[in-house]
Coordinates of C-alpha atoms in Angstrom, one line a residue:
M53 CA 109.4 117.7 116.2
D54 CA 111.4 119.2 113.3
V55 CA 112.3 116.5 110.8
S56 CA 112.5 118.7 107.8
D57 CA 116.1 117.8 107.1
L58 CA 115.3 114.1 106.7
N59 CA 114.1 112.9 103.3
P60 CA 112.1 109.6 103.2
E61 CA 111.6 110.0 99.5
Q62 CA 115.2 109.0 98.9
I63 CA 115.0 105.8 101.0
D64 CA 115.0 102.6 98.9
T65 CA 116.0 99.9 101.4
V66 CA 114.7 98.5 104.7
Q67 CA 118.0 99.4 106.4
Q68 CA 117.9 103.0 105.3
F69 CA 114.4 103.2 106.6
A70 CA 115.5 101.7 110.0
R71 CA 118.4 104.3 110.2
A72 CA 116.1 107.2 109.6
L73 CA 113.6 105.9 112.2
R74 CA 116.6 105.6 114.7
T75 CA 117.3 109.3 114.0
I76 CA 113.7 110.3 114.8
Q77 CA 113.9 108.2 118.0
A78 CA 117.1 109.9 119.1
R79 CA 115.7 113.3 118.5
A80 CA 112.5 112.4 120.4
G81 CA 114.9 111.2 123.3
L82 CA 112.8 108.1 124.0
S83 CA 114.1 104.7 125.0
L84 CA 112.7 101.5 123.8
R85 CA 110.9 101.1 127.1
Q86 CA 109.3 104.5 126.8
L87 CA 108.3 103.8 123.2
E88 CA 106.8 100.4 124.2
K89 CA 104.6 102.2 126.7
N90 CA 103.7 105.3 124.6
A91 CA 103.2 103.4 121.3
D92 CA 101.7 100.2 122.8
V93 CA 104.1 98.1 120.7
S94 CA 106.4 95.5 122.2
K95 CA 110.1 96.2 122.6
S96 CA 111.0 93.2 120.4
T97 CA 108.9 94.5 117.5
L98 CA 110.4 98.0 117.9
S99 CA 113.9 96.6 118.2
L100 CA 113.5 94.5 114.9
M101 CA 112.1 97.6 113.2
L102 CA 114.9 99.9 114.3
K103 CA 117.6 97.4 113.5
G104 CA 116.2 97.0 109.9
E105 CA 115.7 93.2 110.4
R106 CA 112.1 93.3 109.1
L107 CA 109.8 95.8 107.5
P108 CA 107.3 97.1 110.2
T109 CA 103.6 97.1 109.7
K110 CA 101.9 100.4 108.8
R111 CA 100.3 100.5 112.3
T112 CA 103.7 100.0 114.0
V113 CA 105.2 102.9 112.0
E114 CA 102.1 105.1 112.7
V115 CA 102.2 104.7 116.5
F116 CA 105.9 104.9 116.5
L117 CA 105.9 108.3 114.7
R118 CA 103.0 109.6 116.8
A119 CA 104.9 108.5 120.0
C120 CA 108.0 110.5 118.8
G121 CA 105.9 113.6 118.3
L122 CA 105.3 113.7 114.6
G123 CA 101.9 115.0 113.4
E124 CA 99.8 113.4 110.7
E125 CA 101.1 115.5 107.9
Q126 CA 104.7 114.9 109.0
A127 CA 104.1 111.1 109.2
E128 CA 102.5 110.8 105.7
P129 CA 105.7 110.7 103.6
W130 CA 107.2 108.1 106.0
L131 CA 104.1 105.9 105.6
R132 CA 104.3 106.3 101.8
T133 CA 107.9 105.2 101.8
R134 CA 107.0 102.2 103.9
G135 CA 104.4 101.3 101.4
H136 CA 106.8 101.5 98.6
L137 CA 109.2 99.2 100.4
E138 CA 106.5 96.7 101.0
S139 CA 105.5 96.6 97.3
G140 CA 109.2 96.0 96.5
W141 CA 109.3 99.3 94.4
P142 CA 112.0 100.6 94.0
T143 CA 114.1 97.4 94.4
P144 CA 116.5 97.6 97.4
D145 CA 120.1 98.1 96.6
S146 CA 122.3 95.7 98.4
S147 CA 125.5 97.7 97.8
D148 CA 124.2 100.3 100.3
E149 CA 124.6 97.8 103.1
P150 CA 127.9 97.1 104.9
G151 CA 129.6 94.0 103.4
G152 CA 127.2 94.1 100.5
S153 CA 124.5 92.0 102.3
E154 CA 121.2 91.9 100.6
A155 CA 118.4 93.9 102.2
P156 CA 115.5 91.9 103.4
R157 CA 112.5 92.1 101.0
P158 CA 109.0 91.4 102.1
S159 CA 107.4 88.2 100.8
S160 CA 104.7 90.2 99.1
A161 CA 107.3 91.9 96.9
L162 CA 108.9 88.6 95.9
A163 CA 105.6 87.1 95.0
D164 CA 104.3 90.1 93.0
D165 CA 106.2 89.3 89.7
Q166 CA 103.3 90.4 87.6
Q167 CA 103.1 93.8 89.2
S168 CA 107.0 94.3 88.4
R169 CA 106.4 93.3 84.7
D170 CA 103.6 95.7 84.5
R171 CA 105.9 98.5 85.6
R172 CA 108.8 97.9 83.1
P173 CA 107.2 99.3 80.0
R174 CA 106.6 102.6 81.8
I175 CA 110.2 102.8 82.8
T176 CA 111.3 102.1 79.3
V177 CA 109.1 105.1 78.0
Y178 CA 110.6 107.3 80.6
A179 CA 114.2 106.2 79.6
V180 CA 113.6 107.0 76.0
V181 CA 112.4 110.4 76.8
A182 CA 115.4 111.0 79.2
V183 CA 117.8 109.9 76.5
A184 CA 116.3 112.3 73.9
V185 CA 116.3 115.3 76.3
L186 CA 119.7 114.8 77.9
G187 CA 121.3 113.7 74.7
A188 CA 120.2 117.0 73.1
A189 CA 121.7 118.8 76.0
G190 CA 125.0 116.9 75.8
I191 CA 125.0 115.7 79.4
W192 CA 123.5 112.1 79.1
G193 CA 125.2 109.9 81.7
A194 CA 126.1 112.8 84.0
I195 CA 123.0 113.1 86.0
H196 CA 121.0 110.3 87.8
F197 CA 117.4 111.4 88.5
G198 CA 115.4 109.6 91.1
S199 CA 111.7 110.0 92.0
T200 CA 112.4 113.5 93.3
S201 CA 112.1 115.6 90.2
A202 CA 113.0 116.1 86.5
P203 CA 115.4 118.9 85.8
P204 CA 114.1 122.3 84.8
P205 CA 115.5 124.1 81.7
G206 CA 119.3 124.5 81.9
G207 CA 120.1 121.0 83.3
E208 CA 119.5 121.9 86.9
A209 CA 118.1 118.8 88.8
C210 CA 115.9 119.8 91.8
R211 CA 114.1 118.3 94.7
E212 CA 110.4 118.1 94.0
G213 CA 108.6 120.7 95.9
Y214 CA 109.7 122.9 98.8
Q215 CA 110.8 121.4 102.2
P216 CA 109.7 123.5 105.2
V217 CA 112.4 124.5 107.8
V218 CA 110.2 125.7 110.5
R219 CA 113.0 126.9 112.8
A220 CA 114.0 129.5 110.2
G221 CA 110.5 130.4 108.9
V222 CA 111.5 129.4 105.3
A223 CA 111.0 126.5 102.8
I224 CA 113.8 125.3 100.6
K225 CA 114.4 123.4 97.5
P226 CA 118.0 122.2 96.7
C227 CA 119.3 121.7 93.2
I228 CA 122.4 120.4 91.5
E229 CA 123.9 120.6 88.0
L230 CA 127.2 120.4 86.1
S231 CA 128.8 123.9 85.4
Q232 CA 132.0 124.1 83.3
G233 CA 133.4 120.8 84.7
K234 CA 132.4 121.7 88.3
V235 CA 129.4 120.9 90.4
R236 CA 127.0 123.8 91.0
M237 CA 124.9 123.7 94.2
N238 CA 121.9 125.9 94.5
V239 CA 119.0 126.2 96.9
Y240 CA 115.7 128.1 96.3
I241 CA 114.4 129.8 99.4
K242 CA 110.9 131.3 100.1
A243 CA 109.1 132.4 103.3
L244 CA 106.6 130.2 105.1
Q245 CA 104.4 133.1 106.2
P246 CA 102.8 135.7 104.0
A247 CA 104.5 138.4 106.1
G248 CA 107.9 137.0 105.2
T249 CA 110.8 136.2 107.5
S250 CA 111.3 137.9 110.8
G251 CA 114.9 138.5 111.8
E252 CA 118.1 137.3 110.1
V253 CA 118.0 133.9 108.4
T254 CA 121.0 132.2 106.9
A255 CA 120.7 129.6 104.1
Y256 CA 123.4 127.0 103.5
V257 CA 124.4 124.6 100.7
W258 CA 127.1 122.0 100.7
L259 CA 128.2 118.9 98.7
T260 CA 127.9 115.4 100.0
H261 CA 129.2 112.1 98.5
R262 CA 126.2 109.8 98.2
D263 CA 128.0 106.6 99.2
S264 CA 130.5 107.7 101.8
K265 CA 128.2 110.5 103.2
D266 CA 131.4 112.7 103.4
K267 CA 130.6 116.4 103.6
Y268 CA 133.0 118.7 102.0
R269 CA 133.8 121.7 104.2
Q270 CA 135.3 123.6 101.3
S271 CA 132.0 123.3 99.4
L272 CA 130.0 124.8 102.3
H273 CA 128.5 128.2 101.4
S274 CA 126.1 130.4 103.3
C275 CA 123.9 133.3 102.4
P276 CA 122.0 135.9 104.4
V277 CA 118.4 135.8 103.5
A278 CA 115.7 138.5 103.7
L279 CA 112.3 137.7 102.5
P280 CA 109.6 140.5 102.8
D281 CA 106.7 138.2 101.8
D282 CA 106.0 134.6 100.7
Q283 CA 105.9 135.6 97.1
K284 CA 109.6 136.3 96.8
V285 CA 112.0 133.5 96.0
T286 CA 115.7 133.9 96.5
T287 CA 118.7 131.6 95.9
C288 CA 122.0 130.7 97.5
A289 CA 124.6 129.0 95.2
N290 CA 128.2 127.8 95.0
T291 CA 130.4 125.8 92.6
F292 CA 132.9 123.1 93.8
T293 CA 135.2 120.6 92.2
P294 CA 134.8 117.2 94.0
P295 CA 138.0 115.5 95.1
E296 CA 137.2 112.2 93.2
P297 CA 134.7 110.8 90.7
G298 CA 131.5 109.6 92.2
H299 CA 127.8 110.3 92.9
Y300 CA 127.0 113.6 94.7
Y301 CA 124.1 115.6 95.9
T302 CA 123.5 119.1 97.2
A303 CA 122.5 119.3 100.8
A304 CA 120.8 122.4 102.1
S305 CA 119.5 123.9 105.3
A306 CA 118.6 127.2 106.9
Q307 CA 118.4 128.7 110.4
T308 CA 118.1 132.1 112.1
G309 CA 121.3 133.9 113.1
T310 CA 124.7 133.8 111.4
D311 CA 126.3 130.6 112.6
P312 CA 129.0 129.5 110.1
L313 CA 127.8 125.9 110.2
P314 CA 124.3 124.6 109.6
P315 CA 122.7 122.5 112.4
E316 CA 123.0 119.4 110.1
W317 CA 126.8 119.6 110.0
T318 CA 127.0 116.8 112.7
P319 CA 127.6 113.3 111.1
Q320 CA 124.2 111.8 111.8
Y321 CA 122.3 114.5 109.9
T322 CA 122.2 115.0 106.1
G323 CA 120.3 118.1 105.4
T324 CA 117.6 118.4 102.7
Q325 CA 118.9 116.7 99.6
S326 CA 118.8 117.3 95.9
P327 CA 118.7 114.5 93.3
T328 CA 122.1 112.7 92.7
L329 CA 124.6 113.8 90.1
R330 CA 127.5 111.6 88.8
W331 CA 130.6 113.6 88.5
Q332 CA 134.0 112.7 86.9
P333 CA 136.8 114.9 85.7

């Protein structure tokens, strides 16, 4: 199954984790009854997991992903995210949930106060470095960096590593930055195979509001891509002025052919995401 457009690294609440797992279930086309049989897990356990009412065990997530058709390598980042949620790091953000209800936290995270205290000095060091670097660039307060990556020279904040898009035979890395008061979206593209891409490939970038998940049609930009080998890297970029202040990220995708819209343009899909940028006029 292709889950290359989903990004478990940007999940930081149990509810977000559950929503992503529901997306995987929907793509697999499996009912709870079928999952119960294929994964050897009770429907009640699966239901609680998919509703976000409790954090599932590692085994439950493993057998669920296997039943949905994910391989071991595909499952690894999801299991890593589940481990982060169990440890309580990062802390779930209650504002992400409807009505501001607090996301449930595992008892192990609540009890592990010493582990949290041990982490705080490390964050302080990172913050000092970030202030120095971004302050020198004159853009402190504009960009929020998560665990995905630090910005390369020039203020561009990029996803860490390339995400494979198997259907297009390429791997992509979306980036975002401020450019003369606008938001510049960019995606780096390289071939998955040494022989390059076969046939026509289209790359896409667009801007998405982090909180409302609104995709801005005017920001959508596509580029024809031709890669003769896996050593060449090309880009597809566009600039856009958001309609209101807020937090935004670049979403990116690719597919064969010349369709004007990426497959992820439907509401339930997000595309491969960059770090988040805070924009205001």
